């Protein structure tokens, strides 16, 4: 039964995290390349996925999560139904387009004592992303943003396409290194060849579904933001996001919520654009940003409830 629940937990985590988190990284790439065949976009993202996973598995002694699960050991009693509930919760919340933090929802159940450090790092990530985006879009590339708005729909020079695919590849690799821990938490910390390649196959199939369905419900978080379907704007968003994730990746091995970084980046960008383009209005921008933040807080509340409520319930039921 433990092995069955371990596999079920991995499958549910992979499915729900790909649907919720991966689209927040690949969302601008999908929206700005909607005219291209979905399988071409999937092949590009999958190639990077394979390279990142293979490197992590070889360089970390069979651990494709890059050592980010060192403080999250496998439960002594094995995987029980207790650990399967968080990915189910992610699945339900994702169905309604709520961008929850899968890091908190999944990993906090494995080691509730690490919640404070994950929360601190994630909160700092949101603040840094917000300030960086606000400053960059308000002062550094203000005129460039206005130019993108004026020329939206015009033919884009070929070098922008190359730049966007490069920035997406960089961002995608950094996100994978951060968030693979949320998926592989359900598997042994050292995988043999068969386990590794089966897990890789599962992820490739799930990503094919994401690209085939053009992102699903979470994609609305991206497409409702100003100019994200413009390949030039998407390139800059991805590049800034990737740099921030790279910095925090090097800071420590403690997992963090990439969702919070993503929302902070979009929030700072939207405020900066509304300040100098006056559309949407600052009031409307504040409403949208607050809505996204409340969704993130809802996900955090569910995470804490599961992290601290499930273990006592499990013990009470004789688990």
mmCIF file of N, CA, C and O in Angstrom, residues 59-126:
data_model
loop_
_atom_site.group_PDB
_atom_site.id
_atom_site.type_symbol
_atom_site.label_atom_id
_atom_site.label_comp_id
_atom_site.label_asym_id
_atom_site.label_seq_id
_atom_site.Cartn_x
_atom_site.Cartn_y
_atom_site.Cartn_z
ATOM 1 N N UNK A 59 24.561 14.606 -11.253
ATOM 2 C CA UNK A 59 25.448 15.406 -10.402
ATOM 3 C C UNK A 59 25.120 15.319 -8.912
ATOM 4 O O UNK A 59 25.953 15.673 -8.072
ATOM 5 N N UNK A 60 23.925 14.847 -8.570
ATOM 6 C CA UNK A 60 23.534 14.776 -7.160
ATOM 7 C C UNK A 60 23.246 13.340 -6.721
ATOM 8 O O UNK A 60 22.413 13.095 -5.842
ATOM 9 N N UNK A 61 23.931 12.412 -7.325
ATOM 10 C CA UNK A 61 23.853 11.029 -6.882
ATOM 11 C C UNK A 61 22.470 10.418 -6.938
ATOM 12 O O UNK A 61 22.045 9.741 -5.990
ATOM 13 N N UNK A 62 21.765 10.629 -8.030
ATOM 14 C CA UNK A 62 20.445 10.038 -8.190
ATOM 15 C C UNK A 62 19.313 10.915 -7.691
ATOM 16 O O UNK A 62 18.165 10.459 -7.638
ATOM 17 N N UNK A 63 19.611 12.167 -7.323
ATOM 18 C CA UNK A 63 18.583 13.077 -6.822
ATOM 19 C C UNK A 63 18.302 14.164 -7.857
ATOM 20 O O UNK A 63 19.058 15.137 -7.959
ATOM 21 N N UNK A 64 17.215 14.046 -8.625
ATOM 22 C CA UNK A 64 16.920 15.050 -9.645
ATOM 23 C C UNK A 64 16.412 16.371 -9.072
ATOM 24 O O UNK A 64 16.222 17.335 -9.815
ATOM 25 N N UNK A 65 16.205 16.430 -7.740
ATOM 26 C CA UNK A 65 15.712 17.655 -7.095
ATOM 27 C C UNK A 65 16.855 18.569 -6.659
ATOM 28 O O UNK A 65 16.639 19.525 -5.919
ATOM 29 N N UNK A 66 18.069 18.268 -7.090
ATOM 30 C CA UNK A 66 19.235 19.127 -6.839
ATOM 31 C C UNK A 66 19.520 19.340 -5.351
ATOM 32 O O UNK A 66 19.961 20.404 -4.935
ATOM 33 N N UNK A 67 19.243 18.334 -4.541
ATOM 34 C CA UNK A 67 19.568 18.416 -3.121
ATOM 35 C C UNK A 67 18.659 19.304 -2.301
ATOM 36 O O UNK A 67 18.932 19.553 -1.119
ATOM 37 N N UNK A 68 17.562 19.773 -2.871
ATOM 38 C CA UNK A 68 16.673 20.688 -2.144
ATOM 39 C C UNK A 68 15.722 19.960 -1.202
ATOM 40 O O UNK A 68 14.907 20.611 -0.530
ATOM 41 N N UNK A 69 15.834 18.638 -1.159
ATOM 42 C CA UNK A 69 15.007 17.873 -0.236
ATOM 43 C C UNK A 69 15.810 17.335 0.946
ATOM 44 O O UNK A 69 15.335 16.464 1.679
ATOM 45 N N UNK A 70 17.007 17.872 1.142
ATOM 46 C CA UNK A 70 17.843 17.393 2.246
ATOM 47 C C UNK A 70 17.176 17.576 3.602
ATOM 48 O O UNK A 70 17.328 16.756 4.507
ATOM 49 N N UNK A 71 16.426 18.656 3.775
ATOM 50 C CA UNK A 71 15.738 18.918 5.035
ATOM 51 C C UNK A 71 14.296 18.416 5.024
ATOM 52 O O UNK A 71 13.511 18.745 5.917
ATOM 53 N N UNK A 72 13.969 17.622 4.007
ATOM 54 C CA UNK A 72 12.626 17.053 3.882
ATOM 55 C C UNK A 72 12.751 15.549 3.632
ATOM 56 O O UNK A 72 12.495 15.067 2.522
ATOM 57 N N UNK A 73 13.161 14.788 4.633
ATOM 58 C CA UNK A 73 13.376 13.349 4.441
ATOM 59 C C UNK A 73 12.071 12.601 4.193
ATOM 60 O O UNK A 73 10.988 13.081 4.535
ATOM 61 N N UNK A 74 12.197 11.439 3.595
ATOM 62 C CA UNK A 74 11.029 10.577 3.414
ATOM 63 C C UNK A 74 10.482 10.189 4.788
ATOM 64 O O UNK A 74 11.256 9.920 5.719
ATOM 65 N N UNK A 75 9.169 10.166 4.970
ATOM 66 C CA UNK A 75 8.587 9.783 6.261
ATOM 67 C C UNK A 75 9.024 8.384 6.674
ATOM 68 O O UNK A 75 9.133 7.479 5.832
ATOM 69 N N UNK A 76 9.293 8.212 7.974
ATOM 70 C CA UNK A 76 9.747 6.906 8.453
ATOM 71 C C UNK A 76 8.705 5.827 8.198
ATOM 72 O O UNK A 76 9.042 4.667 7.962
ATOM 73 N N UNK A 77 7.430 6.196 8.291
ATOM 74 C CA UNK A 77 6.366 5.214 8.070
ATOM 75 C C UNK A 77 6.000 5.059 6.602
ATOM 76 O O UNK A 77 5.090 4.315 6.252
ATOM 77 N N UNK A 78 6.734 5.770 5.732
ATOM 78 C CA UNK A 78 6.437 5.723 4.303
ATOM 79 C C UNK A 78 5.336 6.704 3.935
ATOM 80 O O UNK A 78 4.780 7.391 4.789
ATOM 81 N N UNK A 79 5.017 6.765 2.658
ATOM 82 C CA UNK A 79 3.963 7.659 2.185
ATOM 83 C C UNK A 79 2.604 7.074 2.565
ATOM 84 O O UNK A 79 2.291 5.926 2.243
ATOM 85 N N UNK A 80 1.792 7.866 3.265
ATOM 86 C CA UNK A 80 0.440 7.467 3.646
ATOM 87 C C UNK A 80 -0.555 8.407 2.968
ATOM 88 O O UNK A 80 -0.173 9.351 2.264
ATOM 89 N N UNK A 81 -1.843 8.168 3.217
ATOM 90 C CA UNK A 81 -2.857 9.023 2.596
ATOM 91 C C UNK A 81 -2.709 10.468 3.029
ATOM 92 O O UNK A 81 -3.151 11.385 2.332
ATOM 93 N N UNK A 82 -2.079 10.686 4.187
ATOM 94 C CA UNK A 82 -1.847 12.037 4.695
ATOM 95 C C UNK A 82 -1.122 12.901 3.661
ATOM 96 O O UNK A 82 -1.453 14.080 3.466
ATOM 97 N N UNK A 83 -0.158 12.317 2.957
ATOM 98 C CA UNK A 83 0.686 13.072 2.024
ATOM 99 C C UNK A 83 0.053 13.223 0.641
ATOM 100 O O UNK A 83 0.555 13.999 -0.179
ATOM 101 N N UNK A 84 -1.016 12.486 0.409
ATOM 102 C CA UNK A 84 -1.685 12.549 -0.893
ATOM 103 C C UNK A 84 -2.695 13.689 -0.944
ATOM 104 O O UNK A 84 -3.051 14.173 -2.020
ATOM 105 N N UNK A 85 -3.124 14.173 0.230
ATOM 106 C CA UNK A 85 -4.141 15.224 0.286
ATOM 107 C C UNK A 85 -3.660 16.557 -0.306
ATOM 108 O O UNK A 85 -4.405 17.204 -1.053
ATOM 109 N N UNK A 86 -2.410 17.030 -0.019
ATOM 110 C CA UNK A 86 -1.978 18.323 -0.569
ATOM 111 C C UNK A 86 -2.063 18.438 -2.091
ATOM 112 O O UNK A 86 -2.619 19.429 -2.590
ATOM 113 N N UNK A 87 -1.561 17.455 -2.875
ATOM 114 C CA UNK A 87 -1.707 17.615 -4.331
ATOM 115 C C UNK A 87 -3.159 17.579 -4.793
ATOM 116 O O UNK A 87 -3.503 18.196 -5.810
ATOM 117 N N UNK A 88 -4.026 16.874 -4.034
ATOM 118 C CA UNK A 88 -5.449 16.903 -4.359
ATOM 119 C C UNK A 88 -6.012 18.312 -4.156
ATOM 120 O O UNK A 88 -6.823 18.800 -4.952
ATOM 121 N N UNK A 89 -5.566 18.967 -3.067
ATOM 122 C CA UNK A 89 -6.003 20.346 -2.802
ATOM 123 C C UNK A 89 -5.526 21.280 -3.917
ATOM 124 O O UNK A 89 -6.267 22.173 -4.358
ATOM 125 N N UNK A 90 -4.284 21.087 -4.380
ATOM 126 C CA UNK A 90 -3.762 21.906 -5.484
ATOM 127 C C UNK A 90 -4.606 21.710 -6.731
ATOM 128 O O UNK A 90 -4.932 22.672 -7.438
ATOM 129 N N UNK A 91 -4.985 20.469 -6.974
ATOM 130 C CA UNK A 91 -5.785 20.142 -8.153
ATOM 131 C C UNK A 91 -7.116 20.885 -8.126
ATOM 132 O O UNK A 91 -7.552 21.456 -9.140
ATOM 133 N N UNK A 92 -7.745 20.914 -6.968
ATOM 134 C CA UNK A 92 -9.043 21.588 -6.836
ATOM 135 C C UNK A 92 -8.888 23.096 -7.003
ATOM 136 O O UNK A 92 -9.651 23.747 -7.723
ATOM 137 N N UNK A 93 -7.873 23.676 -6.334
ATOM 138 C CA UNK A 93 -7.672 25.120 -6.414
ATOM 139 C C UNK A 93 -7.281 25.558 -7.823
ATOM 140 O O UNK A 93 -7.696 26.609 -8.310
ATOM 141 N N UNK A 94 -6.478 24.727 -8.505
ATOM 142 C CA UNK A 94 -6.073 25.037 -9.876
ATOM 143 C C UNK A 94 -7.276 25.026 -10.812
ATOM 144 O O UNK A 94 -7.345 25.817 -11.762
ATOM 145 N N UNK A 95 -8.218 24.157 -10.528
ATOM 146 C CA UNK A 95 -9.438 24.079 -11.356
ATOM 147 C C UNK A 95 -10.158 25.418 -11.404
ATOM 148 O O UNK A 95 -10.810 25.753 -12.398
ATOM 149 N N UNK A 96 -10.020 26.205 -10.338
ATOM 150 C CA UNK A 96 -10.672 27.508 -10.272
ATOM 151 C C UNK A 96 -9.711 28.665 -10.566
ATOM 152 O O UNK A 96 -10.005 29.819 -10.260
ATOM 153 N N UNK A 97 -8.543 28.338 -11.109
ATOM 154 C CA UNK A 97 -7.603 29.376 -11.527
ATOM 155 C C UNK A 97 -6.910 30.084 -10.385
ATOM 156 O O UNK A 97 -6.490 31.228 -10.532
ATOM 157 N N UNK A 98 -6.762 29.415 -9.235
ATOM 158 C CA UNK A 98 -6.124 30.031 -8.074
ATOM 159 C C UNK A 98 -4.635 29.670 -8.075
ATOM 160 O O UNK A 98 -4.279 28.488 -7.966
ATOM 161 N N UNK A 99 -3.732 30.659 -8.183
ATOM 162 C CA UNK A 99 -2.285 30.383 -8.264
ATOM 163 C C UNK A 99 -1.677 30.134 -6.891
ATOM 164 O O UNK A 99 -1.008 30.982 -6.331
ATOM 165 N N UNK A 100 -1.910 28.952 -6.337
ATOM 166 C CA UNK A 100 -1.431 28.642 -4.995
ATOM 167 C C UNK A 100 0.055 28.307 -5.030
ATOM 168 O O UNK A 100 0.614 27.970 -6.073
ATOM 169 N N UNK A 101 0.676 28.394 -3.844
ATOM 170 C CA UNK A 101 2.077 28.010 -3.730
ATOM 171 C C UNK A 101 2.165 26.516 -3.484
ATOM 172 O O UNK A 101 1.826 26.033 -2.398
ATOM 173 N N UNK A 102 2.606 25.780 -4.478
ATOM 174 C CA UNK A 102 2.733 24.337 -4.310
ATOM 175 C C UNK A 102 3.859 23.994 -3.340
ATOM 176 O O UNK A 102 3.841 22.937 -2.718
ATOM 177 N N UNK A 103 4.827 24.880 -3.200
ATOM 178 C CA UNK A 103 5.920 24.636 -2.255
ATOM 179 C C UNK A 103 5.380 24.507 -0.844
ATOM 180 O O UNK A 103 5.725 23.577 -0.100
ATOM 181 N N UNK A 104 4.529 25.445 -0.447
ATOM 182 C CA UNK A 104 3.945 25.385 0.894
ATOM 183 C C UNK A 104 2.991 24.202 1.035
ATOM 184 O O UNK A 104 3.020 23.477 2.022
ATOM 185 N N UNK A 105 2.150 24.004 0.029
ATOM 186 C CA UNK A 105 1.130 22.965 0.130
ATOM 187 C C UNK A 105 1.731 21.569 0.232
ATOM 188 O O UNK A 105 1.259 20.739 0.994
ATOM 189 N N UNK A 106 2.766 21.313 -0.531
ATOM 190 C CA UNK A 106 3.342 19.966 -0.562
ATOM 191 C C UNK A 106 4.402 19.764 0.519
ATOM 192 O O UNK A 106 4.307 18.857 1.351
ATOM 193 N N UNK A 107 5.417 20.617 0.535
ATOM 194 C CA UNK A 107 6.572 20.364 1.396
ATOM 195 C C UNK A 107 6.296 20.604 2.867
ATOM 196 O O UNK A 107 6.946 20.005 3.728
ATOM 197 N N UNK A 108 5.346 21.482 3.196
ATOM 198 C CA UNK A 108 5.066 21.752 4.605
ATOM 199 C C UNK A 108 4.521 20.518 5.321
ATOM 200 O O UNK A 108 4.696 20.361 6.533
ATOM 201 N N UNK A 109 3.880 19.615 4.601
ATOM 202 C CA UNK A 109 3.370 18.384 5.209
ATOM 203 C C UNK A 109 4.512 17.423 5.516
ATOM 204 O O UNK A 109 4.459 16.659 6.480
ATOM 205 N N UNK A 110 5.573 17.474 4.710
ATOM 206 C CA UNK A 110 6.724 16.604 4.942
ATOM 207 C C UNK A 110 7.561 17.078 6.126
ATOM 208 O O UNK A 110 8.160 16.259 6.835
ATOM 209 N N UNK A 111 7.631 18.378 6.338
ATOM 210 C CA UNK A 111 8.431 18.917 7.453
ATOM 211 C C UNK A 111 7.868 20.287 7.825
ATOM 212 O O UNK A 111 8.312 21.313 7.302
ATOM 213 N N UNK A 112 6.881 20.281 8.730
ATOM 214 C CA UNK A 112 6.221 21.533 9.108
ATOM 215 C C UNK A 112 7.193 22.515 9.757
ATOM 216 O O UNK A 112 6.983 23.726 9.712
ATOM 217 N N UNK A 113 8.271 22.004 10.345
ATOM 218 C CA UNK A 113 9.236 22.872 11.009
ATOM 219 C C UNK A 113 9.983 23.792 10.055
ATOM 220 O O UNK A 113 10.594 24.776 10.497
ATOM 221 N N UNK A 114 9.939 23.473 8.753
ATOM 222 C CA UNK A 114 10.637 24.312 7.770
ATOM 223 C C UNK A 114 9.758 25.394 7.168
ATOM 224 O O UNK A 114 10.207 26.143 6.298
ATOM 225 N N UNK A 115 8.501 25.479 7.629
ATOM 226 C CA UNK A 115 7.571 26.444 7.046
ATOM 227 C C UNK A 115 8.071 27.872 7.214
ATOM 228 O O UNK A 115 8.000 28.689 6.288
ATOM 229 N N UNK A 116 8.596 28.199 8.400
ATOM 230 C CA UNK A 116 9.020 29.577 8.658
ATOM 231 C C UNK A 116 10.131 30.009 7.705
ATOM 232 O O UNK A 116 10.096 31.120 7.155
ATOM 233 N N UNK A 117 11.117 29.145 7.484
ATOM 234 C CA UNK A 117 12.221 29.511 6.596
ATOM 235 C C UNK A 117 11.741 29.621 5.153
ATOM 236 O O UNK A 117 12.170 30.511 4.406
ATOM 237 N N UNK A 118 10.834 28.736 4.737
ATOM 238 C CA UNK A 118 10.285 28.824 3.377
ATOM 239 C C UNK A 118 9.447 30.087 3.219
ATOM 240 O O UNK A 118 9.493 30.753 2.184
ATOM 241 N N UNK A 119 8.679 30.415 4.265
ATOM 242 C CA UNK A 119 7.831 31.601 4.217
ATOM 243 C C UNK A 119 8.667 32.875 4.148
ATOM 244 O O UNK A 119 8.356 33.797 3.388
ATOM 245 N N UNK A 120 9.737 32.923 4.935
ATOM 246 C CA UNK A 120 10.604 34.104 4.939
ATOM 247 C C UNK A 120 11.257 34.307 3.573
ATOM 248 O O UNK A 120 11.291 35.429 3.038
ATOM 249 N N UNK A 121 11.773 33.230 3.003
ATOM 250 C CA UNK A 121 12.435 33.331 1.704
ATOM 251 C C UNK A 121 11.438 33.709 0.611
ATOM 252 O O UNK A 121 11.742 34.521 -0.274
ATOM 253 N N UNK A 122 10.230 33.161 0.679
ATOM 254 C CA UNK A 122 9.218 33.444 -0.334
ATOM 255 C C UNK A 122 8.706 34.879 -0.215
ATOM 256 O O UNK A 122 8.483 35.563 -1.230
ATOM 257 N N UNK A 123 8.501 35.345 1.021
ATOM 258 C CA UNK A 123 8.075 36.722 1.223
ATOM 259 C C UNK A 123 9.108 37.710 0.713
ATOM 260 O O UNK A 123 8.774 38.724 0.075
ATOM 261 N N UNK A 124 10.380 37.404 0.969
ATOM 262 C CA UNK A 124 11.452 38.248 0.451
ATOM 263 C C UNK A 124 11.467 38.210 -1.074
ATOM 264 O O UNK A 124 11.692 39.233 -1.730
ATOM 265 N N UNK A 125 11.203 37.049 -1.641
ATOM 266 C CA UNK A 125 11.157 36.915 -3.089
ATOM 267 C C UNK A 125 10.068 37.778 -3.699
ATOM 268 O O UNK A 125 10.284 38.425 -4.733
ATOM 269 N N UNK A 126 8.879 37.811 -3.077
ATOM 270 C CA UNK A 126 7.786 38.657 -3.580
ATOM 271 C C UNK A 126 8.193 40.125 -3.533
ATOM 272 O O UNK A 126 7.992 40.871 -4.503
#
